[in-house]
Amino acid sequence: MFQFVIVLVCVLTTGCTFVFDKSARDEGRFLTEKYAIYRAGIVSEVSYDFTIDLTNAKNYSGTSKIDFLAKESAPLSVDFFEGVVNALRVNGQTVSKIEYNQFFINIPEKYILKGKNSIEIDFTHDYSKSGSGLYRFVDPVDKRVYLYSDFEPYDANTFAPVFDQPDLKATYSSNVTVPKDWEVVSSVREGSVGKTGDTALWTFPKSKKFSTYIYSLHAGPYKIWSSSVKTKNQTIPLRLMARQSMAQFVDPQEWFTTTQQGFVFFEDYFAYAYPYEKYDQVIVPDFNAGAMENVGAVTFNENRFITRGVKSRIQQRTLAEVILHEMAHMWFGNLVTMKWWNDIWLNESFATYAAYLALSEATPFKEASTDFIADAKGSAYWEDQLVTTHPIVFDVPNTDVVFANFDGITYGKGASVLKQLSFFIGPDAFKKGLQNYFSQYAFSNTKLTDFIGALALAGDTDLGDWQKLWLEKAQVNTIKANMVCEQGLLQEFSLLQTAPKDYATLRPHRTQVGLFTLNNNDLKLLKSFDVTYSDAKTKLSEPMGMACDNIQFIYPNYNDYDYVKIDFDSRSLETMSKAISAFSDDVVKIGSWRSLWDMVLDDRLSGFEYMNIFYKQAPLEKDADVLRSYVDNGFKVVEGAHPRVGTWTEKFAAEQKKFASFLFESMKSAPNADVQRIWFDEFLPVVSSAEHMAVLNDILIGKKQPWLKFPIDQDHRWEIVSALASSNFPNFETLIEKEEKRDASARGELKALAARASAPNLEVKQKFWDILAKGPTAEMPLGKLRYIVENLFPPHQEELQSQFADAFFTNLKELKNAPVEYLGAYARLAPKFCSTESVTRLEAFIKSKTDLPPNVIKRLKVASQETQRCMAIRARMESGKAPNPV
Ligand SMILES: [Zn+2]
């Protein structure tokens, strides 16, 4: 901070001799906010011109030409991660002694002129093995090569030398040499393609101004589908791309329809025409995230969004939601960008919120609000109650920290809080505020205060306290409705707000309360009304005097405007236990299941009570969305109820068997295909009995199952093979080999790897363990290692996993310089066995002075907390009565 003040004084004072301490830039791998502030104080008007040659399979080479204005002659550094700098020229002068530490290139002060500057760096770089940077993939089916880039938050500099910070927005032009049959995709459409012999030179003209993390370069013989959308303002050309060998499974119309609906909706809602001329969506293999909002050239995770069979409605809607999420970023994030990563939540929260809004208003997926509770809010409540929770707005001293915080708070809680804010100030004011925000800050960078200021102005209200209490304080409040019913009339109705002991913040909330009675097993709304509350106790006059004997269910967050946990009164609990599966209001139903689980975690409801409702009500559920939002929690209770300290006890095995039978029977009697698919997904990981394995094998060999309501596609077949392998089905290796012959695709390769890794055999585990210990390599990139990690120890192989518990920690220390994406995935193998020993071991490791990245430490802390939760559920259940599966 002090240094920054000096910089400003010098910049603003003519004739000041500027002295900058080079130590302001830490010698580490990541960029600090402090240095980013310094650099943005010097540099402006940046434009990049890249010359890149992608014809070499081993690595790629190129030149990064950076033109910019400097406010003063001053030392600068250019970010460039683990490449080779072949030559450096600054303002035409060759720098003979290049200062490069593998993280950034130092340019001494004497080379930088006040005013116009041009830096040219000739470089060579390896292709990425982790999926971040410029990733190269060879399709095992046809040996075709595909490349794509992925740069958020701080990986544009693993592609080429750049000033890699969001507030140094720049224009980009490029010349890219590739094999002649390739397509090349970037933020703008190519200006020309010149073919010479076996190669082609693609030239891309200057783009509009945007941040480095959303620049992109994808190349390869992608299959391309084209379309367009005509909005009120313009016609936007659309393209969709995928690998040739996966093209047969892509329904381009499905993608284009949502994209078209999205553009019409967003241009109208934001009152700002899409600013980037064209829109490409590229489906890519081995992708680390779900999708990435590169300007005009969005990437999507192929494994997640290409289904090799019939998509369930949930899969269709998830794809539509992600398409819309990335589109919303074109405005929120790309057109207007956070100044620094501390405001990344606003990017993600807003895109999440806007995607669900567009989903419900512009597409046929009108059930988006229930999906929002199950997905976005579900992850928010979970993450916000972890020991690692943090305020929505948090300090990001360097780019290492931002990576750890792409989480349920950044996405789900922020989106939930925006939904609450929209109801708090009114949806019209919210929309008006957004529109003003875009028109005022287009093509520039903002801080949180700019966003909140625009909304406060439109809503004619002061949001200072709101911002402090909602955005700068962590954790979630709980609400409980309290009513006094005397002589059949409501004498008192109040809402009680509480906060966790360590996060004692009460907040201003605005929502609705619904009072219901039971009618033919369904809820019938007797009365609903708006409420605003901010104190520990708020008495409400609205329902006073109404007849109350028949109020059997109170839902204090009707229509789900609030972000709050519910502590149900005993009468409502009784109603849920009798009839929750028959509630016809899905918003209330999902929210209720969600709250029941919170009550278990908060020790307000025992696991047995929960399971009694679960066993009785879950098999009656007809809605796949509702079912998937809570069915997982049943297993968590079973897991917690039966200790397995040290070894795999018979007691737990028996309980798990009982649970597996319950899942199997529920699956067989499921009322529809989508519900059956949910039970199927839950059932596979717990299969252990000979009877269940035989049924699965029958499905594989094509024996008709009269109960089966959905077609078993190739991906389902692999899931079955994996489940059988993990349960030691006789000759499972032959099954894997047969399946490999049926499916010789890249995905087949991954699935076979997963199936082999899941086999319950110590030697097999050791073999895969040794592969994991090496980290990503050219033969085993992160995309493959991820499959091994996820399948190495299914829940019932705890005893085998326990033999690797110590090795997990030893390897983790040795892997500390591996890519953070890999370390985050690897940390999922943390041993957590619902035992004191596990907690002690995890806590001791966390406390030991390890210099592991924050995302890894975060995962270990969560593993420890989950273990403690499991033990707490068990302790509570020890004196209770066991539930009975129906
Ligand atoms: Zn996003």
CSV table of C-alpha atoms in Angstrom, one decimal, residues 460-663:
chain,number,residue,atom,x,y,z
A,460,ASP,CA,-33.6,4.6,-4.3
A,461,THR,CA,-32.3,3.0,-1.1
A,462,ASP,CA,-29.2,2.8,0.9
A,463,LEU,CA,-27.6,-0.7,0.7
A,464,GLY,CA,-24.6,0.0,2.9
A,465,ASP,CA,-25.8,-2.1,5.8
A,466,TRP,CA,-27.1,-4.8,3.5
A,467,GLN,CA,-23.8,-5.1,1.8
A,468,LYS,CA,-21.9,-5.3,5.1
A,469,LEU,CA,-24.2,-8.0,6.6
A,470,TRP,CA,-24.8,-10.1,3.5
A,471,LEU,CA,-21.6,-9.8,1.6
A,472,GLU,CA,-18.9,-9.3,4.2
A,473,LYS,CA,-20.0,-11.8,6.8
A,474,ALA,CA,-20.0,-15.6,6.4
A,475,GLN,CA,-22.5,-18.3,7.3
A,476,VAL,CA,-26.2,-18.6,7.2
A,477,ASN,CA,-29.1,-17.7,9.5
A,478,THR,CA,-31.8,-20.1,10.7
A,479,ILE,CA,-35.4,-19.1,11.0
A,480,LYS,CA,-38.2,-20.7,13.0
A,481,ALA,CA,-41.9,-19.8,12.9
A,482,ASN,CA,-43.6,-19.7,16.3
A,483,MET,CA,-47.4,-19.5,16.6
A,484,VAL,CA,-49.7,-19.4,19.5
A,485,CYS,CA,-53.1,-20.9,18.6
A,486,GLU,CA,-55.8,-20.4,21.3
A,487,GLN,CA,-59.4,-21.3,21.0
A,488,GLY,CA,-58.9,-21.9,17.3
A,489,LEU,CA,-57.6,-18.4,16.6
A,490,LEU,CA,-54.1,-17.2,16.0
A,491,GLN,CA,-53.0,-15.1,19.0
A,492,GLU,CA,-49.4,-14.7,18.1
A,493,PHE,CA,-47.2,-15.4,15.2
A,494,SER,CA,-43.5,-14.6,15.2
A,495,LEU,CA,-40.3,-15.4,13.3
A,496,LEU,CA,-37.2,-16.2,15.3
A,497,GLN,CA,-33.9,-15.6,13.6
A,498,THR,CA,-30.7,-17.1,15.0
A,499,ALA,CA,-27.0,-17.3,13.8
A,500,PRO,CA,-24.3,-19.8,14.6
A,501,LYS,CA,-22.3,-19.0,17.8
A,502,ASP,CA,-19.1,-18.2,15.9
A,503,TYR,CA,-20.8,-16.1,13.2
A,504,ALA,CA,-23.3,-14.1,15.3
A,505,THR,CA,-24.7,-12.0,12.5
A,506,LEU,CA,-28.4,-11.4,12.1
A,507,ARG,CA,-29.4,-10.0,8.7
A,508,PRO,CA,-32.3,-8.1,7.1
A,509,HIS,CA,-34.4,-10.5,5.2
A,510,ARG,CA,-37.4,-10.1,2.9
A,511,THR,CA,-39.4,-13.1,2.0
A,512,GLN,CA,-42.9,-14.7,2.2
A,513,VAL,CA,-44.5,-17.0,4.7
A,514,GLY,CA,-46.9,-19.7,3.7
A,515,LEU,CA,-49.4,-21.3,6.0
A,516,PHE,CA,-50.8,-24.7,4.8
A,517,THR,CA,-53.2,-27.4,5.8
A,518,LEU,CA,-53.3,-30.9,4.6
A,519,ASN,CA,-56.0,-31.8,2.1
A,520,ASN,CA,-56.0,-35.3,0.5
A,521,ASN,CA,-52.4,-35.7,1.6
A,522,ASP,CA,-51.4,-32.5,-0.3
A,523,LEU,CA,-50.6,-29.1,1.1
A,524,LYS,CA,-53.3,-26.5,0.6
A,525,LEU,CA,-52.2,-22.9,1.0
A,526,LEU,CA,-54.4,-21.1,3.6
A,527,LYS,CA,-52.6,-17.9,3.5
A,528,SER,CA,-49.3,-16.3,2.3
A,529,PHE,CA,-47.9,-12.9,3.1
A,530,ASP,CA,-44.7,-10.8,2.6
A,531,VAL,CA,-42.4,-10.3,5.6
A,532,THR,CA,-39.4,-8.2,6.3
A,533,TYR,CA,-37.4,-9.2,9.4
A,534,SER,CA,-34.0,-8.3,10.8
A,535,ASP,CA,-34.2,-8.9,14.5
A,536,ALA,CA,-33.9,-12.0,16.7
A,537,LYS,CA,-37.7,-12.0,17.1
A,538,THR,CA,-40.2,-10.4,14.7
A,539,LYS,CA,-43.9,-10.4,15.6
A,540,LEU,CA,-46.1,-10.5,12.6
A,541,SER,CA,-49.5,-8.9,12.6
A,542,GLU,CA,-50.6,-10.1,9.2
A,543,PRO,CA,-52.0,-13.5,10.1
A,544,MET,CA,-53.4,-12.6,13.6
A,545,GLY,CA,-56.9,-13.7,14.3
A,546,MET,CA,-57.1,-16.2,11.5
A,547,ALA,CA,-58.4,-19.7,12.3
A,548,CYS,CA,-55.5,-21.8,13.2
A,549,ASP,CA,-56.5,-25.3,14.2
A,550,ASN,CA,-56.1,-26.6,10.7
A,551,ILE,CA,-52.6,-25.0,10.1
A,552,GLN,CA,-50.5,-28.1,9.7
A,553,PHE,CA,-47.5,-26.8,7.9
A,554,ILE,CA,-45.6,-23.5,8.1
A,555,TYR,CA,-43.1,-22.7,5.5
A,556,PRO,CA,-41.3,-19.5,6.4
A,557,ASN,CA,-39.5,-19.1,3.0
A,558,TYR,CA,-42.4,-19.5,0.6
A,559,ASN,CA,-41.3,-19.0,-3.0
A,560,ASP,CA,-37.7,-19.3,-1.8
A,561,TYR,CA,-36.7,-15.6,-1.9
A,562,ASP,CA,-34.6,-15.9,1.2
A,563,TYR,CA,-31.3,-17.5,1.9
A,564,VAL,CA,-31.9,-19.1,5.2
A,565,LYS,CA,-32.2,-22.4,6.9
A,566,ILE,CA,-35.5,-23.5,8.4
A,567,ASP,CA,-36.0,-25.1,11.8
A,568,PHE,CA,-39.4,-26.7,11.5
A,569,ASP,CA,-41.9,-26.8,14.4
A,570,SER,CA,-43.1,-30.2,15.5
A,571,ARG,CA,-46.4,-29.9,13.8
A,572,SER,CA,-44.8,-29.2,10.4
A,573,LEU,CA,-42.3,-32.1,11.0
A,574,GLU,CA,-45.2,-34.4,11.6
A,575,THR,CA,-46.9,-33.3,8.4
A,576,MET,CA,-43.7,-33.9,6.4
A,577,SER,CA,-43.3,-37.3,7.9
A,578,LYS,CA,-46.8,-38.2,6.7
A,579,ALA,CA,-47.0,-36.6,3.3
A,580,ILE,CA,-43.9,-34.8,2.0
A,581,SER,CA,-43.7,-36.9,-1.1
A,582,ALA,CA,-47.2,-35.8,-2.0
A,583,PHE,CA,-46.6,-32.1,-1.7
A,584,SER,CA,-47.4,-30.7,-5.1
A,585,ASP,CA,-45.4,-27.5,-4.7
A,586,ASP,CA,-41.9,-28.6,-5.7
A,587,VAL,CA,-40.2,-25.4,-4.4
A,588,VAL,CA,-41.6,-26.1,-0.9
A,589,LYS,CA,-40.9,-29.8,-1.2
A,590,ILE,CA,-37.2,-29.5,-2.2
A,591,GLY,CA,-36.7,-26.7,0.4
A,592,SER,CA,-38.3,-28.9,3.0
A,593,TRP,CA,-36.0,-31.9,2.3
A,594,ARG,CA,-33.1,-29.6,2.3
A,595,SER,CA,-34.0,-28.2,5.7
A,596,LEU,CA,-34.6,-31.6,7.2
A,597,TRP,CA,-31.0,-32.5,6.3
A,598,ASP,CA,-29.8,-29.2,7.9
A,599,MET,CA,-31.6,-30.2,11.0
A,600,VAL,CA,-29.7,-33.4,11.1
A,601,LEU,CA,-26.4,-31.6,10.7
A,602,ASP,CA,-27.4,-29.1,13.4
A,603,ASP,CA,-28.3,-31.9,15.7
A,604,ARG,CA,-32.0,-30.8,15.8
A,605,LEU,CA,-33.1,-34.1,14.3
A,606,SER,CA,-31.6,-37.5,14.8
A,607,GLY,CA,-30.4,-39.5,11.9
A,608,PHE,CA,-33.0,-42.2,12.8
A,609,GLU,CA,-35.9,-39.7,12.6
A,610,TYR,CA,-34.5,-38.5,9.3
A,611,MET,CA,-34.3,-42.1,8.0
A,612,ASN,CA,-37.8,-42.9,9.1
A,613,ILE,CA,-39.1,-40.1,6.9
A,614,PHE,CA,-36.7,-41.0,4.1
A,615,TYR,CA,-37.6,-44.7,4.0
A,616,LYS,CA,-41.3,-44.0,4.1
A,617,GLN,CA,-41.4,-41.0,1.7
A,618,ALA,CA,-38.5,-41.4,-0.8
A,619,PRO,CA,-39.9,-44.4,-2.7
A,620,LEU,CA,-43.1,-42.4,-3.3
A,621,GLU,CA,-41.4,-39.5,-5.0
A,622,LYS,CA,-42.4,-39.0,-8.6
A,623,ASP,CA,-40.1,-36.0,-9.4
A,624,ALA,CA,-36.5,-36.7,-10.3
A,625,ASP,CA,-35.4,-33.2,-9.4
A,626,VAL,CA,-36.7,-33.5,-5.9
A,627,LEU,CA,-35.4,-37.0,-5.4
A,628,ARG,CA,-31.9,-36.2,-6.5
A,629,SER,CA,-31.7,-33.2,-4.2
A,630,TYR,CA,-31.8,-35.4,-1.1
A,631,VAL,CA,-31.4,-39.1,-1.8
A,632,ASP,CA,-27.6,-38.9,-1.3
A,633,ASN,CA,-28.1,-37.9,2.3
A,634,GLY,CA,-29.7,-41.3,3.1
A,635,PHE,CA,-26.3,-43.0,2.6
A,636,LYS,CA,-24.6,-40.4,4.7
A,637,VAL,CA,-26.8,-41.3,7.6
A,638,VAL,CA,-26.3,-45.1,7.1
A,639,GLU,CA,-22.6,-44.4,7.0
A,640,GLY,CA,-22.7,-42.4,10.1
A,641,ALA,CA,-24.8,-44.9,12.0
A,642,HIS,CA,-22.5,-47.8,11.8
A,643,PRO,CA,-18.9,-47.3,12.8
A,644,ARG,CA,-16.1,-48.9,10.9
A,645,VAL,CA,-13.2,-47.9,12.9
A,646,GLY,CA,-10.1,-49.5,11.4
A,647,THR,CA,-11.8,-52.3,9.6
A,648,TRP,CA,-14.8,-53.0,7.5
A,649,THR,CA,-17.2,-54.3,10.2
A,650,GLU,CA,-19.9,-56.9,9.6
A,651,LYS,CA,-22.4,-54.6,11.2
A,652,PHE,CA,-21.9,-51.9,8.6
A,653,ALA,CA,-21.8,-54.4,5.8
A,654,ALA,CA,-25.2,-55.7,6.9
A,655,GLU,CA,-26.7,-52.2,7.1
A,656,GLN,CA,-25.3,-51.2,3.8
A,657,LYS,CA,-26.8,-54.4,2.3
A,658,LYS,CA,-30.1,-53.4,3.7
A,659,PHE,CA,-29.8,-50.0,2.2
A,660,ALA,CA,-28.7,-51.4,-1.2
A,661,SER,CA,-31.9,-53.6,-1.2
A,662,PHE,CA,-34.0,-50.5,-0.4
A,663,LEU,CA,-32.4,-48.6,-3.3
